[in-house]
CSV table of C-alpha atoms in Angstrom, one decimal:
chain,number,residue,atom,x,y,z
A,1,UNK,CA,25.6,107.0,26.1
A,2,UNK,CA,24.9,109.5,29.0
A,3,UNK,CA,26.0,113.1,28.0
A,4,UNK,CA,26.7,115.3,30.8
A,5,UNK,CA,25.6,118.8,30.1
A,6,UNK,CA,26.4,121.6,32.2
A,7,UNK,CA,24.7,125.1,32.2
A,8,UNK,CA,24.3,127.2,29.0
A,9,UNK,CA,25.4,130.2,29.2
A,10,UNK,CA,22.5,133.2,28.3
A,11,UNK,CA,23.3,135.0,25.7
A,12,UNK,CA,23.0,138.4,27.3
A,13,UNK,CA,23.6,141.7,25.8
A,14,UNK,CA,27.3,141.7,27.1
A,15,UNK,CA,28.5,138.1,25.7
A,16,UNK,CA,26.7,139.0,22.5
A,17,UNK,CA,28.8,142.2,22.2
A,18,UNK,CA,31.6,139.9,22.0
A,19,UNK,CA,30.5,139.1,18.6
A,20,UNK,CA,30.2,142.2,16.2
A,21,UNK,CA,28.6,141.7,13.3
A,22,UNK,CA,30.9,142.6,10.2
A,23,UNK,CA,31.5,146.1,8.8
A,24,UNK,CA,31.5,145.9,5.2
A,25,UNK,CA,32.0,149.7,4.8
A,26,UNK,CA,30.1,152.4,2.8
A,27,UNK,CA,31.7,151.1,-0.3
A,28,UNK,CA,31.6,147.5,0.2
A,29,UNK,CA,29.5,145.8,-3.0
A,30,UNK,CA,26.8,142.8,-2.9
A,31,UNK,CA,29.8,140.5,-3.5
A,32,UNK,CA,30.9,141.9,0.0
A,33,UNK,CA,28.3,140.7,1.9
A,34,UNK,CA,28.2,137.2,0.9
A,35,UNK,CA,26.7,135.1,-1.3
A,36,UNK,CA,23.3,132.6,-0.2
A,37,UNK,CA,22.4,129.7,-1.7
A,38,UNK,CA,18.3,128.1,-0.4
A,39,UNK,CA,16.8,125.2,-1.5
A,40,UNK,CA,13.9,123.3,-0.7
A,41,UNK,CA,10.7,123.5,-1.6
A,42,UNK,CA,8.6,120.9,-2.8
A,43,UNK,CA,4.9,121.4,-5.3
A,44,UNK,CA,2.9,121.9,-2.1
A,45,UNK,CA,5.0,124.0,0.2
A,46,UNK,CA,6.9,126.5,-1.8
A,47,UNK,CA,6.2,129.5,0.3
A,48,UNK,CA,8.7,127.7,2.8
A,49,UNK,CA,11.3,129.0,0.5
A,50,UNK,CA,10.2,131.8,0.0
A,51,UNK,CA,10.6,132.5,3.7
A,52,UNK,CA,13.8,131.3,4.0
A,53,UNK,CA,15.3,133.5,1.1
A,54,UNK,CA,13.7,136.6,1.9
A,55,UNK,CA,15.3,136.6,5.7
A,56,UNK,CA,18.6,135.7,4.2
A,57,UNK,CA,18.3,139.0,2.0
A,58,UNK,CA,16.6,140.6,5.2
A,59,UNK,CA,20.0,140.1,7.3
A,60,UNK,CA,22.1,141.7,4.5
A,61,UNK,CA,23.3,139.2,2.4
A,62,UNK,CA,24.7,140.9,-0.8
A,63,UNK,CA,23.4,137.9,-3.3
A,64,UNK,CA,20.5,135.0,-3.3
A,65,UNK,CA,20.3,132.5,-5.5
A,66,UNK,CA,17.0,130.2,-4.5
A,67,UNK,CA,16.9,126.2,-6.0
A,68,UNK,CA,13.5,124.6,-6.1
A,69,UNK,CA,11.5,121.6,-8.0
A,70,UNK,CA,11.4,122.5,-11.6
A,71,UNK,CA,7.4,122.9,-11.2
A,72,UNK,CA,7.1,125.7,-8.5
A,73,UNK,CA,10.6,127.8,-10.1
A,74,UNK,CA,9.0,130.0,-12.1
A,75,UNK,CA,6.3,131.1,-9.1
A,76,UNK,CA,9.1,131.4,-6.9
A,77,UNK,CA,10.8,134.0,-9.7
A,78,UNK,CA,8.1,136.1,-9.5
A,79,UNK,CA,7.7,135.8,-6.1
A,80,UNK,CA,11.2,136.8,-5.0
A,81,UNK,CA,12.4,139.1,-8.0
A,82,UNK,CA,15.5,139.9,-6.2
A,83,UNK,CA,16.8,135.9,-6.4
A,84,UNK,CA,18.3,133.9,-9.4
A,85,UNK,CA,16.0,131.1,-9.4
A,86,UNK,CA,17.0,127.6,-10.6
A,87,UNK,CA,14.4,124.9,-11.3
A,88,UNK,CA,15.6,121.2,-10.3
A,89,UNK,CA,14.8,117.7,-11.7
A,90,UNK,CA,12.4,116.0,-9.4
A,91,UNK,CA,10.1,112.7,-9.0
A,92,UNK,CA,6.6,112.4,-10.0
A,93,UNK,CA,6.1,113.0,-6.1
A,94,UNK,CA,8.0,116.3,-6.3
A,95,UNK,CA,10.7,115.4,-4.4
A,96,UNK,CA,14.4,116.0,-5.3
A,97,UNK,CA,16.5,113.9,-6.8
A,98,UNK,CA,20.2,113.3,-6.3
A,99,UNK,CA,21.5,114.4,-9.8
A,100,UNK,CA,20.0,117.7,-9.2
A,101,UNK,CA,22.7,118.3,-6.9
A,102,UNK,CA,25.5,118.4,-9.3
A,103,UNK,CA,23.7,120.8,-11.2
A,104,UNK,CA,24.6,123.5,-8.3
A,105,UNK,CA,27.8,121.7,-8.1
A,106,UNK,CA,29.5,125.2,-10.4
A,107,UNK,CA,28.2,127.4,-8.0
A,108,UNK,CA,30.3,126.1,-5.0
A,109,UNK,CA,33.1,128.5,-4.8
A,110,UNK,CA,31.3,131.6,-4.8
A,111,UNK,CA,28.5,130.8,-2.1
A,112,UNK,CA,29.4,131.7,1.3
A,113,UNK,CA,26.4,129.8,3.2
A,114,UNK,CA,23.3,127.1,2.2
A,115,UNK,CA,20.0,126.9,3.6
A,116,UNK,CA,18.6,123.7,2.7
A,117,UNK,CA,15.7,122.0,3.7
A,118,UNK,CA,12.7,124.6,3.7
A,119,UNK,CA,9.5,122.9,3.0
A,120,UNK,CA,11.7,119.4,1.6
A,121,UNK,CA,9.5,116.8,1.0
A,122,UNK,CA,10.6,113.4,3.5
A,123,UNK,CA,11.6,111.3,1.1
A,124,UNK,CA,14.7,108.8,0.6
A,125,UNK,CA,15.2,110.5,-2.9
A,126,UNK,CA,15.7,114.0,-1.0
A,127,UNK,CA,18.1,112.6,1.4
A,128,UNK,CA,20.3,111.2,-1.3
A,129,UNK,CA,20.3,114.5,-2.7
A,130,UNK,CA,21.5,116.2,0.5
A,131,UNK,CA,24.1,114.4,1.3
A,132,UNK,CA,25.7,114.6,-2.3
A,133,UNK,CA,25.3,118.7,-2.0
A,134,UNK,CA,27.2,118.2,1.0
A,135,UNK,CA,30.0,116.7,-0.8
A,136,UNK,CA,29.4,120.0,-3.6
A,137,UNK,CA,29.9,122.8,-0.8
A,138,UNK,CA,32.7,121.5,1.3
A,139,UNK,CA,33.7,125.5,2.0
A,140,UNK,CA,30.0,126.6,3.0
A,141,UNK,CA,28.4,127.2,5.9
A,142,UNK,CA,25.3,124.7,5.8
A,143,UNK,CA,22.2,125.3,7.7
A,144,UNK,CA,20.2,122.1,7.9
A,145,UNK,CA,16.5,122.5,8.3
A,146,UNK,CA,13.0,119.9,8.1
A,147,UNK,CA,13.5,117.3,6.1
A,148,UNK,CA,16.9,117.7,5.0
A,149,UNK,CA,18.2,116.9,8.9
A,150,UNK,CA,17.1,113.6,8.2
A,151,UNK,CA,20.7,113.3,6.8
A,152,UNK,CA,21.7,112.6,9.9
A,153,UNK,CA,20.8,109.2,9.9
A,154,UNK,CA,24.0,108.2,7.1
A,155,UNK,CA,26.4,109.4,9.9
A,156,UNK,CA,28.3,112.5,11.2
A,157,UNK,CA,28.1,116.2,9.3
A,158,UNK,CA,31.1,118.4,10.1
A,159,UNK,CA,31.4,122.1,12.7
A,160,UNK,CA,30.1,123.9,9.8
A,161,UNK,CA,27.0,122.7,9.5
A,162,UNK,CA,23.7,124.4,11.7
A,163,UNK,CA,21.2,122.2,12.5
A,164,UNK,CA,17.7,123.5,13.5
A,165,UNK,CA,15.6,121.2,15.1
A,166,UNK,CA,12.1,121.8,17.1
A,167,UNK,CA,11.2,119.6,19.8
A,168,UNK,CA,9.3,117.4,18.1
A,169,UNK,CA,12.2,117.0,15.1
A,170,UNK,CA,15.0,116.2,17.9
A,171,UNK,CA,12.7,113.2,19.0
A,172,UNK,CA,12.6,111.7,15.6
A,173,UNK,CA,15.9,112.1,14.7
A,174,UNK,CA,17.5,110.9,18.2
A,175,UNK,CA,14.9,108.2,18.4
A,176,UNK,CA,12.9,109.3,21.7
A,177,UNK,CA,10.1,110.6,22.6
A,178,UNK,CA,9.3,114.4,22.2
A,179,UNK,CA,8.5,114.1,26.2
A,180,UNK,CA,12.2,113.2,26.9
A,181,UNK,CA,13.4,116.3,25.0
A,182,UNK,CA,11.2,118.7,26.7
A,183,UNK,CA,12.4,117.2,29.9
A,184,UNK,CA,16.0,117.8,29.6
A,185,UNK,CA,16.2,119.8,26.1
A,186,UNK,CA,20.0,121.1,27.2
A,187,UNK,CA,21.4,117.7,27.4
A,188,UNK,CA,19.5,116.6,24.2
A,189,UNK,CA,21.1,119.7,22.3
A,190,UNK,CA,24.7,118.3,23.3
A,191,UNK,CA,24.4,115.1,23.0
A,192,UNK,CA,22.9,115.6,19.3
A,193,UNK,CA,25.6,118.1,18.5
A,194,UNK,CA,28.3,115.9,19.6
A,195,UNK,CA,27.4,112.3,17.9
A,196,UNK,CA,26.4,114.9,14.4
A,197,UNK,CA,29.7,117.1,15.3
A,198,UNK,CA,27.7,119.8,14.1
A,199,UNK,CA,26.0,123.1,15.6
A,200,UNK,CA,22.5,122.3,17.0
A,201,UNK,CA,20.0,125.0,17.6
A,202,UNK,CA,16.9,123.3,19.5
A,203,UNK,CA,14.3,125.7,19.2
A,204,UNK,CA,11.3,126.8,21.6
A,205,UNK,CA,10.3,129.0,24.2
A,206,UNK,CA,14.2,128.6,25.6
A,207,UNK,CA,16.5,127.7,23.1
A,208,UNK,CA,19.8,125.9,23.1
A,209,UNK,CA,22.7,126.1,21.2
A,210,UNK,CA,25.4,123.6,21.4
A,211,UNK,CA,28.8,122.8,19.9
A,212,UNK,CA,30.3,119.5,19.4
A,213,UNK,CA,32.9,120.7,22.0
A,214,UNK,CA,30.2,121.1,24.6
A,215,UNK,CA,30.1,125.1,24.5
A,216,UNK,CA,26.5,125.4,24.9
A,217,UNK,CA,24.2,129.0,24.9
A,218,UNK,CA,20.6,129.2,25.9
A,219,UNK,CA,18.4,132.0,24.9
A,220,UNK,CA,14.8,132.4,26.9
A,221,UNK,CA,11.9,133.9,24.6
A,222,UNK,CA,8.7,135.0,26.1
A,223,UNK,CA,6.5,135.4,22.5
A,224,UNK,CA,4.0,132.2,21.8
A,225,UNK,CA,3.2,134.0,18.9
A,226,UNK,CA,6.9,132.8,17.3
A,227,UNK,CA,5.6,129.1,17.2
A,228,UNK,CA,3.6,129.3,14.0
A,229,UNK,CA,4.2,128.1,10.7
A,230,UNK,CA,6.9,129.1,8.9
A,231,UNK,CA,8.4,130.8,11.8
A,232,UNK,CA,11.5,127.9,11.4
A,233,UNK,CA,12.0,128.7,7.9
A,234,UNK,CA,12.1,132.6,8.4
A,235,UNK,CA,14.8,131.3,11.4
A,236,UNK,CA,16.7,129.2,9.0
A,237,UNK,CA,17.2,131.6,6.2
A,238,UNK,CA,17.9,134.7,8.8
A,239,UNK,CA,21.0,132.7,10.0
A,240,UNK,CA,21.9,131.5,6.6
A,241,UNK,CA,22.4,135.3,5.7
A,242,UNK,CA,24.5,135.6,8.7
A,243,UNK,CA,26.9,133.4,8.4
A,244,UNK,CA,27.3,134.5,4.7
A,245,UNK,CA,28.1,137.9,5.5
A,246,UNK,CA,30.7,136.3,7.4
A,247,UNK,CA,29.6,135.1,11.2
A,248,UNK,CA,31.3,131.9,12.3
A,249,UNK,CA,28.4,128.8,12.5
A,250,UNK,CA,27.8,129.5,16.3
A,251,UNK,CA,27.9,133.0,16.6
A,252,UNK,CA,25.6,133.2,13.2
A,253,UNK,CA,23.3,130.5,15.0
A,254,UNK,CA,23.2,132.6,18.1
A,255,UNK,CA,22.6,136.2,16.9
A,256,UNK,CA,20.3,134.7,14.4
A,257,UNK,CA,18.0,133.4,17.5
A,258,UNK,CA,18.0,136.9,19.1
A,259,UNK,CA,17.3,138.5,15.9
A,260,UNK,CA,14.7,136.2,15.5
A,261,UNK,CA,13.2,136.4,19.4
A,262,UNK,CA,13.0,140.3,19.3
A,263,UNK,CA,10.8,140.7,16.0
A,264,UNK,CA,8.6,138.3,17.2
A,265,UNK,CA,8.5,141.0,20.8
A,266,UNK,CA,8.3,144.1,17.9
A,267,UNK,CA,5.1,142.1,16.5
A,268,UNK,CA,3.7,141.5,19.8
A,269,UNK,CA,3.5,144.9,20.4
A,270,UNK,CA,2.2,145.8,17.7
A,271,UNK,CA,-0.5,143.3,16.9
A,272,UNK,CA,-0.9,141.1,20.0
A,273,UNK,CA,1.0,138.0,21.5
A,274,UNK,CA,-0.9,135.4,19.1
A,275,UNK,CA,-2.0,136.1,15.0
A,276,UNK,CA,1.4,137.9,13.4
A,277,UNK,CA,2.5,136.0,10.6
A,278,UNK,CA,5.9,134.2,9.5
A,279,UNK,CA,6.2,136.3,6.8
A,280,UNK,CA,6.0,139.9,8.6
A,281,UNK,CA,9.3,139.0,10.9
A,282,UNK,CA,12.0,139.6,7.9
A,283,UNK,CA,11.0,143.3,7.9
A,284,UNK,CA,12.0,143.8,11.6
A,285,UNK,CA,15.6,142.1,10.6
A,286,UNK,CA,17.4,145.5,9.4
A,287,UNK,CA,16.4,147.8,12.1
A,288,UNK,CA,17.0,145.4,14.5
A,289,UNK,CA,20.7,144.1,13.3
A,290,UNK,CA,21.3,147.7,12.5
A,291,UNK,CA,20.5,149.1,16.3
A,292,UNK,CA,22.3,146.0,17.4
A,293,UNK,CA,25.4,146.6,15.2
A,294,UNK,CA,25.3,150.4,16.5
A,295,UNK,CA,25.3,149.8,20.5
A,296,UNK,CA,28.6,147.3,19.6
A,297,UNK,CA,30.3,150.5,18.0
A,298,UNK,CA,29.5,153.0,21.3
A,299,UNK,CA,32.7,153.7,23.2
């Protein structure tokens, strides 16, 4: 089916102004700011997670709980000290498997957004897993990222799920050809968010975002040094904390990419436009959402 996409609109400092982040007050608790719930993680790429959870806690999310294979939990305890950390039943690969899912089943009223997906190993178990968290969370804010998209496959998500996709990820899961996105990534965007009827963010040096109504964004990023690994992750888990502090799916999705796009320009400053790391971006989050919050409160 041919999807006609018309232009996205930028998302320049006066549309995003439209959007104010939430003011939780002085006296506003952890509770307040939402709740964040990230798994993934698999015995070979647990930092992914690690990522992830710290930008959620990075864009002010008030509470983090973290979900990995039992194997890497206790590493990723000591590794984020500020998470509850809760250790999964997996295969002998390491992958997930679907009963884990209604162990987090209990938490599903008080978790305002999920990240899944961070460094998820591809496999059919993890997939069946997914799709039965789905079913857990039916009041959350999902961000979809790696593997876990692959859930796509088993039929339409719903308006409150953010997918994440890179070039390369869009291909496989639309069955084409990397090329063909890269040619026309706008139209792949809304033809992908309409037959998921979810939020797509297509990520690269312009991103789109687009609804399964057709509203569409683009946002045009000059820093090479963002495509490196672990970059998506850090992405993922910055717009997961968003949307649990209360931003809508799309306006989480598209501040999140901002965010995102000017730490990577803070780092190229300060290092160079090629070598900063994934893992130094989340520090640039406060001062950045915090200045951004401030020139929406000028008169």
């Amino acid at each position: 089916m041919k999807v006609h996409a018309p232009s996205a609109k930028a998302l320049t400092p006066a549309l995003l102004a439209r959007w104010p982040f939430p003011n939780h007050g002085v006296d506003a608790d952890k509770e307040a700011r939402g709740h964040v719930l990230v798994i993934g993680g698999s015995v070979e790429t647990p930092g992914a997670v690690a990522l992830a959870a710290i930008a959620a806690l990075r864009a002010g999310a008030g509470k983090l709980t973290v979900a990995v294979p039992a194997s890497v939990a206790q590493g990723l305890a000591l590794t984020i000290p500020e998470s509850r950390v809760i250790g999964l039943p997996q295969s002998t690969g390491g992958s997930f498997l679907a009963q884990g899912a209604d162990k987090l089943a209990p938490l599903a009223g008080g978790v305002d957004a999920v990240v899944l997906g961070p460094g998820m190993l591809d496999a059919p178990a993890s997939l069946a897993f997914v799709r039965k968290l789905l079913s857990h969370f039916p009041h959350s804010t999902v961000v979809l990222d790696a593997f876990a998209m692959g859930v796509v496959e088993q039929g339409a998500l719903d308006p409150r799920v953010i997918m994440t996709p890179h070039a390369g990820e869009m291909a496989k899961l639309s069955s084409t050809t990397k090329e063909a996105v890269c040619d026309d990534p706008l139209t792949s965007a809304v033809a992908a968010a309409t037959l998921w009827n979810a939020c797509v963010v297509l990520k690269g040096a312009c991103t789109f975002i687009a609804q399964a109504d057709g509203t569409t964004w683009r946002h045009e990023g000059a820093t090479p040094g963002l495509a490196t690994s672990g970059s998506g992750d850090t992405l993922a888990g910055l717009i997961g904390g968003l949307a649990a502090r209360g931003l809508t799916p799309p306006v989480a999705a598209a501040w999140g990419v901002v965010i995102h796009s000017r730490a990577g320009e803070v780092l190229a400053r300060r290092y160079g436009p090629l070598g900063f790391l994934a893992g130094e971006l989340s520090a640039e989050f406060p001062k950045l959402i915090h200045a951004a919050h401030h020139r929406q409160r000028r008169p």
